[in-house]
Coordinates of C-alpha atoms in Angstrom, one line a residue:
Chain S
X1 CA -31.1 17.3 -16.2
X2 CA -31.7 14.4 -18.5
X3 CA -34.9 12.8 -17.5
X4 CA -35.4 10.9 -20.7
X5 CA -34.0 7.4 -21.2
X6 CA -33.2 5.0 -18.4
X7 CA -32.2 6.2 -14.9
X8 CA -28.5 5.9 -14.1
X9 CA -29.5 4.6 -10.7
X10 CA -32.6 2.6 -9.8
X11 CA -33.2 1.4 -6.2
X12 CA -36.2 -0.9 -5.5
X13 CA -37.6 -2.0 -2.1
X14 CA -34.2 -1.7 -0.5
X15 CA -34.0 -2.9 3.1
X16 CA -31.2 -3.4 5.6
X17 CA -31.6 -4.9 9.0
X18 CA -29.1 -5.6 11.7
X19 CA -30.7 -8.3 13.8
X20 CA -33.9 -6.7 14.9
X21 CA -32.8 -3.2 14.1
X22 CA -34.2 -1.9 10.8
X23 CA -31.7 0.6 9.5
X24 CA -33.3 1.1 6.1
X25 CA -36.6 0.0 4.6
X26 CA -38.9 0.4 1.6
X27 CA -36.4 2.6 -0.3
X28 CA -37.5 3.3 -3.9
X29 CA -35.5 5.9 -5.8
X30 CA -34.7 6.4 -9.4
X31 CA -32.1 8.9 -10.4
X32 CA -31.7 10.2 -14.0
X33 CA -28.2 10.9 -15.3
X34 CA -26.5 14.2 -14.3
X35 CA -29.0 15.0 -11.6
X36 CA -27.6 16.4 -8.3
X37 CA -29.5 14.9 -5.4
X38 CA -29.3 16.2 -1.8
X39 CA -29.8 13.6 0.9
X40 CA -31.0 14.9 4.2
X41 CA -32.1 13.4 7.5
X42 CA -31.2 13.4 11.2
X43 CA -28.4 11.2 12.5
X44 CA -29.4 7.6 12.4
X45 CA -32.1 8.2 9.8
X46 CA -30.5 5.8 7.3
X47 CA -28.7 8.2 5.0
X48 CA -25.2 6.6 5.3
X49 CA -26.7 3.1 5.3
X50 CA -28.3 4.0 2.0
X51 CA -25.0 5.3 0.6
X52 CA -23.1 2.3 1.9
X53 CA -25.5 -0.1 0.2
X54 CA -25.0 1.6 -3.1
X55 CA -21.2 1.5 -2.8
X56 CA -21.2 -2.1 -1.7
X57 CA -20.0 -1.6 1.8
X58 CA -23.2 -3.1 3.2
X59 CA -25.1 -5.9 1.6
X60 CA -28.8 -5.1 1.4
X61 CA -31.1 -7.5 3.3
X62 CA -33.7 -7.1 0.6
X63 CA -34.4 -5.2 -2.6
X64 CA -32.2 -4.4 -5.6
X65 CA -29.9 -1.7 -6.9
X66 CA -29.5 -1.1 -10.6
X67 CA -26.7 1.0 -12.0
X68 CA -26.8 1.8 -15.7
X69 CA -29.0 -1.3 -16.2
X70 CA -26.6 -3.5 -14.4
X71 CA -27.7 -5.2 -11.2
X72 CA -25.1 -4.3 -8.6
X73 CA -26.9 -5.5 -5.5
X74 CA -24.5 -7.1 -3.1
X75 CA -21.4 -6.7 -5.4
X76 CA -18.1 -6.1 -3.5
X77 CA -17.2 -2.5 -3.2
X78 CA -14.1 -2.8 -5.3
X79 CA -16.1 -4.1 -8.2
X80 CA -18.7 -1.3 -7.9
X81 CA -15.8 1.3 -7.9
X82 CA -14.6 -0.3 -11.2
X83 CA -18.1 0.0 -12.7
X84 CA -18.1 3.7 -12.2
X85 CA -19.4 4.6 -8.8
X86 CA -17.0 6.6 -6.5
X87 CA -17.4 8.1 -3.1
X88 CA -15.9 10.7 -0.8
X89 CA -15.9 10.7 3.0
X90 CA -17.3 12.6 5.9
X91 CA -13.8 12.7 7.3
X92 CA -11.4 13.2 4.3
X93 CA -9.5 10.0 3.6
X94 CA -6.2 11.0 2.0
X95 CA -2.6 9.8 2.4
X96 CA -1.2 12.2 5.0
X97 CA 2.5 11.6 4.3
X98 CA 2.2 12.2 0.5
X99 CA 1.9 15.4 -1.3
X100 CA -1.4 16.5 -2.9
X101 CA -0.1 15.6 -6.4
X102 CA 1.2 12.2 -5.2
X103 CA -2.2 11.5 -3.6
X104 CA -3.9 12.3 -6.9
X105 CA -1.4 10.4 -9.0
X106 CA -2.0 7.2 -7.0
X107 CA -5.8 7.6 -7.4
X108 CA -5.3 8.2 -11.1
X109 CA -2.9 5.3 -11.6
X110 CA -5.2 2.9 -9.8
X111 CA -8.2 4.0 -11.8
X112 CA -6.2 3.4 -15.0
X113 CA -5.1 -0.1 -13.9
X114 CA -8.7 -1.0 -13.3
X115 CA -7.8 -2.3 -9.8
X116 CA -6.5 -5.6 -11.3
X117 CA -3.7 -7.1 -9.2
X118 CA -1.5 -8.0 -12.1
X119 CA -2.0 -4.6 -13.6
X120 CA -1.0 -2.9 -10.4
X121 CA 2.3 -4.8 -10.3
X122 CA 3.2 -4.3 -14.0
X123 CA 2.1 -0.7 -14.5
X124 CA 4.3 2.2 -13.5
X125 CA 2.7 4.6 -11.1
X126 CA 3.9 7.7 -12.9
X127 CA 2.8 6.9 -16.4
X128 CA 2.4 10.1 -18.6
X129 CA -1.3 9.4 -18.8
X130 CA -1.7 9.2 -15.0
X131 CA 0.4 12.3 -14.4
X132 CA -1.7 14.3 -17.0
X133 CA -4.9 13.0 -15.4
X134 CA -3.8 13.9 -11.9
X135 CA -2.6 17.4 -13.0
X136 CA -5.9 18.1 -14.7
X137 CA -7.9 17.1 -11.7
X138 CA -5.7 19.2 -9.3
X139 CA -6.4 22.1 -11.6
X140 CA -10.1 21.3 -11.9
X141 CA -10.4 21.4 -8.1
X142 CA -8.4 24.6 -7.9
X143 CA -5.8 23.3 -5.5
X144 CA -2.8 23.8 -7.8
X145 CA -1.0 26.0 -5.3
X146 CA -1.0 23.1 -2.8
X147 CA 0.3 20.7 -5.4
X148 CA 3.5 19.8 -3.6
X149 CA 2.3 20.3 -0.1
X150 CA 2.1 17.1 2.1
X151 CA -1.5 16.3 2.8
X152 CA -1.1 16.3 6.6
X153 CA -0.5 20.1 6.6
X154 CA -3.4 21.0 4.4
X155 CA -6.2 23.3 5.6
X156 CA -9.4 21.3 6.1
X157 CA -11.2 22.7 3.0
X158 CA -8.3 21.7 0.7
X159 CA -8.2 18.3 2.2
X160 CA -11.9 17.8 1.4
X161 CA -11.3 19.0 -2.1
X162 CA -8.4 16.6 -2.5
X163 CA -10.6 13.7 -1.1
X164 CA -13.3 14.5 -3.6
X165 CA -10.8 15.0 -6.4
X166 CA -9.4 11.5 -5.7
X167 CA -12.8 10.1 -6.3
X168 CA -13.4 12.1 -9.4
X169 CA -10.0 11.3 -11.1
X170 CA -11.4 7.9 -11.9
X171 CA -14.1 9.5 -14.1
X172 CA -17.0 8.0 -12.3
X173 CA -20.5 8.4 -13.6
X174 CA -22.0 8.4 -10.2
X175 CA -20.4 10.1 -7.2
X176 CA -21.6 9.8 -3.6
X177 CA -20.5 12.6 -1.3
X178 CA -20.9 11.9 2.4
X179 CA -21.2 15.3 4.1
X180 CA -18.8 17.2 1.8
X181 CA -19.0 20.3 4.1
X182 CA -18.6 18.7 7.5
X183 CA -15.8 20.3 9.5
X184 CA -15.8 23.3 7.2
X185 CA -16.5 26.8 8.6
X186 CA -19.7 28.5 7.5
X187 CA -17.9 31.1 5.5
X188 CA -16.0 28.5 3.5
X189 CA -18.8 26.1 2.9
X190 CA -20.4 27.9 -0.1
X191 CA -17.0 28.5 -1.8
X192 CA -16.1 24.8 -1.4
X193 CA -19.4 23.6 -2.7
X194 CA -19.1 26.0 -5.7
X195 CA -15.8 24.5 -6.6
X196 CA -17.0 20.9 -6.1
X197 CA -20.3 21.3 -8.0
X198 CA -18.8 23.1 -11.0
X199 CA -16.1 20.5 -11.2
X200 CA -18.7 17.7 -11.1
X201 CA -21.0 19.5 -13.6
X202 CA -18.1 19.9 -16.1
X203 CA -17.6 16.1 -16.0
X204 CA -21.3 15.4 -16.2
X205 CA -21.3 13.3 -13.0
X206 CA -24.5 12.3 -11.3
X207 CA -24.2 13.2 -7.6
X208 CA -25.8 12.1 -4.4
X209 CA -24.7 14.2 -1.5
X210 CA -25.5 13.8 2.2
X211 CA -25.8 17.2 3.9
X212 CA -27.0 18.7 7.1
X213 CA -26.9 22.3 6.1
X214 CA -30.3 23.1 4.5
X215 CA -29.0 26.2 2.8
X216 CA -26.4 24.2 1.0
X217 CA -29.0 21.6 0.0
X218 CA -31.4 24.3 -1.2
X219 CA -28.7 26.0 -3.2
X220 CA -27.0 23.0 -4.9
X221 CA -29.4 20.2 -5.2
X222 CA -31.8 19.6 -8.1
X223 CA -33.7 17.2 -6.0
X224 CA -33.9 16.3 -2.3
X225 CA -34.4 13.0 -0.6
X226 CA -35.5 13.3 3.0
X227 CA -34.8 10.3 5.3
X228 CA -36.5 9.6 8.5
X229 CA -36.5 6.3 10.5
X230 CA -34.8 4.3 7.7
X231 CA -37.0 5.4 4.8
X232 CA -37.7 8.3 2.5
X233 CA -40.4 10.6 3.7
X234 CA -40.1 13.3 1.0
X235 CA -38.7 13.2 -2.5
X236 CA -38.9 16.3 -4.8
X237 CA -37.4 19.6 -5.7
X238 CA -35.7 21.3 -2.9
X239 CA -38.6 23.7 -2.7
X240 CA -41.2 20.9 -2.3
X241 CA -39.1 18.7 0.0
X242 CA -38.0 21.5 2.4
X243 CA -41.5 22.9 2.5
X244 CA -42.9 19.6 3.5
X245 CA -44.3 19.9 7.0
X246 CA -43.1 16.5 8.1
X247 CA -39.5 17.4 6.9
X248 CA -39.7 20.6 8.8
X249 CA -40.9 19.0 11.9
X250 CA -38.6 16.0 11.8
X251 CA -35.5 17.1 10.1
X252 CA -34.8 20.7 9.3
X253 CA -36.4 22.1 12.5
X254 CA -36.6 25.5 11.1
X255 CA -38.0 26.7 7.8
X256 CA -35.4 27.5 5.2
X257 CA -36.1 29.3 2.0
X258 CA -35.3 27.1 -1.0
X259 CA -32.8 28.8 -3.3
X260 CA -31.3 30.6 -0.3
X261 CA -30.5 34.2 -1.1
X262 CA -32.7 34.3 -4.1
X263 CA -35.9 36.2 -3.8
X264 CA -38.7 33.9 -2.9
X265 CA -42.1 34.7 -4.3
Chain J
X1 CA 18.9 12.7 -10.0
X2 CA 17.4 9.2 -10.7
X3 CA 19.8 8.8 -13.6
X4 CA 22.8 9.8 -11.3
X5 CA 21.9 7.3 -8.6
X6 CA 21.4 4.6 -11.2
X7 CA 24.8 5.4 -12.7
X8 CA 26.3 5.3 -9.2
X9 CA 24.7 1.9 -8.6
X10 CA 26.1 0.5 -11.9
X11 CA 29.6 1.9 -11.0
X12 CA 29.5 0.4 -7.5
X13 CA 28.5 -2.9 -9.0
X14 CA 31.3 -3.0 -11.5
X15 CA 33.8 -1.9 -8.9
X16 CA 32.6 -4.6 -6.5
X17 CA 32.9 -7.2 -9.3
X18 CA 36.3 -6.1 -10.5
X19 CA 37.9 -5.6 -7.1
X20 CA 37.2 -9.2 -6.0
X21 CA 40.3 -10.9 -7.4
X22 CA 42.5 -8.3 -5.6
X23 CA 40.8 -8.9 -2.2
X24 CA 42.0 -11.4 0.4
X25 CA 39.9 -14.6 0.7
X26 CA 38.3 -13.7 4.0
X27 CA 37.1 -10.4 2.6
X28 CA 35.5 -12.2 -0.4
X29 CA 33.7 -14.6 1.8
X30 CA 32.6 -11.9 4.2
X31 CA 31.2 -9.9 1.3
X32 CA 29.5 -13.0 -0.2
X33 CA 27.7 -13.6 3.1
X34 CA 26.9 -9.9 3.4
X35 CA 25.4 -9.7 0.0
X36 CA 23.4 -13.0 0.5
X37 CA 22.0 -11.5 3.7
X38 CA 21.3 -8.3 1.9
X39 CA 18.8 -10.1 -0.3
X40 CA 16.8 -11.0 2.8
X41 CA 17.1 -7.5 4.0
X42 CA 15.9 -6.2 0.6
X43 CA 12.8 -8.3 1.1
X44 CA 12.3 -6.8 4.6
X45 CA 12.5 -3.4 3.0
X46 CA 9.7 -4.3 0.7
X47 CA 7.5 -5.1 3.7
X48 CA 9.0 -2.2 5.9
X49 CA 7.8 0.4 3.4
X50 CA 4.3 -0.7 3.9
X51 CA 4.7 -0.5 7.7
X52 CA 5.2 -4.3 8.2
X53 CA 8.0 -5.9 10.1
X54 CA 8.6 -9.6 9.9
X55 CA 10.5 -11.1 12.8
X56 CA 10.4 -14.4 11.0
X57 CA 12.2 -13.8 7.7
X58 CA 14.7 -16.5 8.7
X59 CA 11.9 -18.9 7.7
X60 CA 12.5 -18.2 4.0
X61 CA 16.3 -18.0 4.5
X62 CA 16.3 -21.4 6.1
X63 CA 13.9 -22.9 3.4
X64 CA 16.1 -21.5 0.6
X65 CA 19.2 -23.0 2.3
X66 CA 17.6 -26.4 3.0
X67 CA 16.2 -26.5 -0.5
X68 CA 19.7 -26.2 -1.9
X69 CA 21.2 -28.6 0.5
X70 CA 18.5 -31.3 0.1
X71 CA 18.3 -31.0 -3.7
X72 CA 22.0 -31.5 -3.9
X73 CA 21.9 -34.4 -1.4
X74 CA 18.9 -36.3 -2.8
X75 CA 19.2 -35.7 -6.6
X76 CA 22.9 -35.0 -7.0
X77 CA 22.0 -31.9 -9.0
X78 CA 24.9 -29.6 -8.3
X79 CA 24.7 -26.5 -10.5
X80 CA 25.0 -23.4 -8.3
X81 CA 22.8 -21.2 -10.4
X82 CA 20.1 -23.8 -10.7
X83 CA 20.2 -24.5 -7.0
X84 CA 19.9 -20.9 -6.0
X85 CA 16.9 -20.4 -8.3
X86 CA 15.3 -23.5 -6.8
X87 CA 15.9 -22.0 -3.3
X88 CA 14.1 -18.9 -4.4
X89 CA 11.2 -20.8 -5.9
X90 CA 10.9 -23.1 -2.8
X91 CA 10.8 -20.1 -0.4
X92 CA 8.4 -18.3 -2.7
X93 CA 5.9 -21.2 -2.7
X94 CA 6.0 -21.3 1.1
X95 CA 5.6 -17.5 1.2
X96 CA 2.5 -17.9 -1.1
X97 CA 0.9 -20.2 1.5
X98 CA 2.0 -18.2 4.5
X99 CA 0.9 -14.9 2.8
X100 CA -2.6 -16.3 2.5
X101 CA -2.7 -16.4 6.3
X102 CA -0.7 -13.4 7.5
X103 CA -1.5 -10.8 4.8
X104 CA -4.6 -10.0 6.9
X105 CA -2.6 -9.1 9.9
X106 CA -0.7 -5.9 10.7
X107 CA 1.8 -4.5 13.2
X108 CA 2.8 -6.7 16.1
X109 CA 0.5 -9.5 15.0
X110 CA 2.1 -9.7 11.6
X111 CA 5.6 -9.6 13.3
X112 CA 4.7 -12.3 15.9
X113 CA 2.9 -14.6 13.4
X114 CA 5.9 -14.6 11.1
X115 CA 8.2 -15.3 14.1
X116 CA 6.0 -18.2 15.2
X117 CA 6.1 -19.8 11.8
X118 CA 9.9 -19.6 11.6
X119 CA 10.1 -21.1 15.0
X120 CA 7.9 -24.0 13.9
X121 CA 10.3 -24.8 11.1
X122 CA 13.2 -24.5 13.6
X123 CA 11.4 -27.0 15.9
X124 CA 10.8 -29.5 13.1
X125 CA 14.4 -29.4 11.9
X126 CA 15.8 -29.8 15.4
X127 CA 13.7 -32.9 15.8
X128 CA 14.6 -34.4 12.4
X129 CA 17.5 -36.7 13.1
X130 CA 17.9 -37.7 9.5
X131 CA 18.8 -34.1 8.7
X132 CA 21.3 -33.9 11.5
X133 CA 19.1 -32.3 14.2
X134 CA 20.8 -29.2 15.6
X135 CA 24.0 -30.0 13.8
X136 CA 22.6 -29.8 10.3
X137 CA 24.6 -31.2 7.5
X138 CA 27.2 -30.3 4.9
X139 CA 26.2 -29.0 1.5
X140 CA 28.1 -30.6 -1.4
X141 CA 30.4 -28.3 -3.4
X142 CA 28.5 -26.8 -6.3
X143 CA 29.6 -26.7 -10.0
X144 CA 29.3 -23.7 -12.2
X145 CA 27.8 -24.5 -15.7
X146 CA 29.6 -27.9 -15.5
X147 CA 32.9 -26.6 -14.1
X148 CA 34.0 -27.8 -10.8
X149 CA 36.0 -25.1 -8.9
X150 CA 38.0 -25.3 -5.7
X151 CA 39.6 -23.0 -3.2
X152 CA 39.8 -19.3 -4.0
X153 CA 38.2 -19.9 -7.4
X154 CA 35.1 -21.4 -5.8
X155 CA 34.9 -18.4 -3.4
X156 CA 35.2 -15.9 -6.2
X157 CA 32.6 -17.7 -8.3
X158 CA 30.2 -17.7 -5.4
X159 CA 30.9 -14.1 -4.8
X160 CA 30.2 -13.1 -8.4
X161 CA 27.1 -15.2 -8.4
X162 CA 25.8 -13.5 -5.3
X163 CA 26.7 -10.1 -6.6
X164 CA 25.0 -10.8 -9.9
X165 CA 21.8 -12.1 -8.3
X166 CA 21.9 -9.2 -5.9
X167 CA 22.1 -6.7 -8.7
X168 CA 19.3 -8.3 -10.7
X169 CA 17.1 -8.4 -7.6
X170 CA 17.9 -4.8 -6.8
X171 CA 16.9 -3.7 -10.3
X172 CA 13.7 -5.7 -10.3
X173 CA 12.7 -4.5 -6.8
X174 CA 13.5 -0.9 -8.1
X175 CA 11.1 -1.5 -10.9
X176 CA 8.5 -2.9 -8.5
X177 CA 8.8 0.2 -6.3
X178 CA 7.9 2.4 -9.2
X179 CA 4.9 0.2 -10.1
X180 CA 1.4 1.0 -8.7
X181 CA 1.5 -1.9 -6.3
X182 CA 5.0 -1.0 -5.1
X183 CA 4.1 2.7 -4.7
X184 CA 1.1 1.7 -2.6
X185 CA 3.4 0.9 0.4
X186 CA 3.2 4.4 1.9
X187 CA -0.5 4.7 1.2
X188 CA -1.2 1.4 2.9
X189 CA 0.8 2.6 5.9
X190 CA -1.0 5.9 5.9
X191 CA -4.6 4.9 5.2
X192 CA -5.7 1.4 4.2
X193 CA -9.4 2.4 4.0
X194 CA -8.7 4.9 1.2
X195 CA -6.6 2.3 -0.8
X196 CA -9.6 -0.1 -0.6
X197 CA -12.0 2.6 -1.7
X198 CA -9.8 3.4 -4.7
X199 CA -10.6 -0.1 -5.9
X200 CA -7.5 -2.1 -4.8
X201 CA -7.4 -5.0 -2.3
X202 CA -4.8 -4.2 0.4
X203 CA -4.7 -7.9 1.4
X204 CA -3.7 -9.0 -2.1
X205 CA -1.1 -6.2 -2.4
X206 CA 0.4 -7.3 0.9
X207 CA 0.3 -10.9 -0.1
X208 CA 2.4 -10.0 -3.1
X209 CA 4.9 -8.2 -0.9
X210 CA 5.1 -11.3 1.4
X211 CA 5.9 -13.5 -1.6
X212 CA 8.5 -11.0 -3.0
X213 CA 10.2 -10.9 0.4
X214 CA 10.0 -14.7 0.6
X215 CA 11.6 -15.2 -2.7
X216 CA 14.4 -12.8 -1.8
X217 CA 14.8 -14.5 1.6
X218 CA 15.1 -17.9 -0.2
X219 CA 17.7 -16.6 -2.7
X220 CA 19.7 -15.2 0.2
X221 CA 19.5 -18.5 2.2
X222 CA 20.4 -20.5 -0.9
X223 CA 23.5 -18.4 -1.6
X224 CA 24.5 -18.4 2.1
X225 CA 24.2 -22.2 2.2
X226 CA 26.5 -22.6 -0.9
X227 CA 29.0 -20.1 0.5
X228 CA 29.1 -21.6 4.1
X229 CA 28.9 -25.1 2.8
X230 CA 26.7 -26.1 5.7
X231 CA 23.1 -25.8 6.8
X232 CA 21.6 -26.1 10.3
X233 CA 18.3 -25.2 12.0
X234 CA 19.8 -22.0 13.5
X235 CA 19.2 -20.5 10.1
X236 CA 15.5 -20.4 11.1
X237 CA 16.1 -19.3 14.7
X238 CA 14.6 -16.0 15.8
X239 CA 18.0 -14.4 16.4
X240 CA 18.7 -14.9 12.7
X241 CA 15.5 -13.1 11.9
X242 CA 16.4 -10.4 14.5
X243 CA 19.8 -9.9 12.7
X244 CA 18.0 -9.2 9.4
X245 CA 15.7 -6.7 11.1
X246 CA 18.8 -5.1 12.7
X247 CA 20.4 -4.7 9.3
X248 CA 17.2 -3.3 7.9
X249 CA 17.2 -0.5 10.6
X250 CA 20.9 0.1 10.0
X251 CA 20.4 0.3 6.2
X252 CA 17.1 2.1 6.0
X253 CA 14.3 1.6 3.4
X254 CA 15.3 4.6 1.3
X255 CA 16.8 2.7 -1.7
X256 CA 17.4 -0.7 -3.1
X257 CA 21.2 -0.2 -2.7
X258 CA 21.0 0.5 1.1
X259 CA 20.5 -3.2 2.1
X260 CA 23.8 -4.1 0.4
X261 CA 25.7 -1.3 2.0
X262 CA 24.1 -1.8 5.3
X263 CA 24.7 -5.6 5.3
X264 CA 28.4 -5.1 4.3
X265 CA 28.8 -2.6 7.2
X266 CA 27.1 -4.9 9.6
X267 CA 29.3 -7.9 8.7
X268 CA 32.4 -5.8 8.8
X269 CA 31.6 -4.3 12.2
X270 CA 30.7 -7.7 13.5
X271 CA 33.9 -9.4 12.4
X272 CA 36.1 -6.5 13.6
X273 CA 34.3 -6.5 16.9
X274 CA 34.6 -10.2 17.4
X275 CA 38.3 -9.9 16.6
X276 CA 39.1 -6.8 18.6
X277 CA 36.6 -7.1 21.5
X278 CA 35.9 -10.8 21.7
X279 CA 33.8 -10.5 24.9
X280 CA 32.0 -7.4 23.9
X281 CA 31.1 -7.8 20.3
X282 CA 27.3 -7.9 21.0
X283 CA 27.6 -4.7 23.0
X284 CA 29.5 -3.1 20.1
X285 CA 26.8 -4.0 17.6
X286 CA 24.1 -2.8 20.1
X287 CA 25.9 0.5 20.4
X288 CA 26.1 0.8 16.6
X289 CA 22.4 0.2 16.3
X290 CA 21.6 2.7 19.1
X291 CA 23.7 5.4 17.4
X292 CA 22.1 4.7 14.1
X293 CA 18.6 5.1 15.5
X294 CA 19.6 8.2 17.3
X295 CA 21.5 10.0 14.6
X296 CA 20.3 8.3 11.4
X297 CA 16.7 7.3 11.9
X298 CA 16.3 6.6 8.2
X299 CA 19.4 4.4 8.1
X300 CA 22.7 4.6 6.3
X301 CA 20.9 5.0 3.0
X302 CA 19.8 8.4 4.2
X303 CA 23.4 9.6 4.2
X304 CA 23.3 9.5 0.3
X305 CA 20.0 11.4 0.3
X306 CA 21.4 14.1 2.6
X307 CA 24.5 14.4 0.6
X308 CA 22.5 14.7 -2.6
X309 CA 20.3 17.4 -1.0
X310 CA 23.4 19.4 0.0
X311 CA 24.8 19.1 -3.5
X312 CA 21.5 20.2 -4.9
X313 CA 21.3 23.2 -2.6
X314 CA 24.7 24.5 -3.7
X315 CA 24.6 27.4 -6.1
X316 CA 25.9 26.3 -9.4

């Protein structure tokens, strides 16, 4: 964790209202580079609204978002993607009729063309650089044996890995994962998160991940943001945040030992 | 494999060019019309791959044709090559405007909006008496780089012009299909949201496809106008658009060569059916389409793919 220097992401007084409904309010967070942040909260607590404002899919009603000292508040999502923020989805968003490799190749090629329309018309999809990048990312996410399998026949876990891989192939500095383990069986969850997190660490990516499974959060997050009623009610190490009585009462329901599995003094 | 199919394309082109002087006139003119229409179909294939069907491609066909006819009539400019290029540009400009509107629509809405726009042009032309209303008017005979040709020589020259422009268009569209924007057709059909999240505007990509299809439609219309020597509002009528969609289904979207083969088969079947079964030619065409959909859902082009697969499966 690199706490020195400027934060990679700084959010100030962020607020989002839909008519009279306040979806998010008074959000203040500053994330140092290479930190892995778990975002928890019940449904409707504002987690996804928060993520959507950072990625530009919702325009904040108030407040500001700084990414690497650049004000990205209200920028369109395509521009934010180009600046170095990628995201994955709760329901894996892949191209079902294409193979794993073709999916990855398209993501790699677009990232290299910088999303510019002229560039996309004049650049070949299968440039040697895009192919190499796609192959490296397929290997990084350990899905090489599915390389030539059409995405619509993939097991759910592989599909998730592909979805996250397609976000990572653009070499983002900040990655937002919306429920990376949703729809995955309990036995597979930890293996999946191990693959994902070691891949992201190897590329020095700062991560914000939304997660409902407190054991996953405790194991993989450096820091936890707990959302309730549109705002952050706890912000600290997994230990501090998950031990917080308000978090236990309002979010996790039951007490989970931070660093699950490890001996807790 | 890619090298082999390219080689096959070059061979087919050379044979089609060399065989022309040996063919009877009516075959040359049938092939000219078939290849001119194939350009329009190639444009439909560009849209088709992204899951879009235009039931109004006759709009660009008609604009290309009228651009040629009116330029020749008003300015006296008569060079075939120049006129065809103008037809493509004219249709491309209109497609640029139309695209700004319809690139946001999908499926039936895209299909019906394009149909509506082509029918507006039809309506305007029918009401324009100075342009001959439903009768249209005659296109003056073009010259080729300053040479005035007549009879079979004119027919041959138009055939070669059509074949040449068709080949250039096929090569360029082939390059486009291998570009990022061209390769995004299947992803757009599959999952637009993901394409947007990768940092590309789907609307802009589709707008480009509409313009490419428009230019191709215009080139086809321009060549058809020169070959037929006459333009009329029926070129913008919905049955004309329907015919192009018919050929697209017959040909399939598998390759850039398929529209040319499909269009030739279509014109051949139609002229034989009209000759042999005058009262039943529509039924014959309908049966051909039905059989294609049943047994070759990916079109005639998929025959080549199947054959190649069988070859590849053979032990060597």
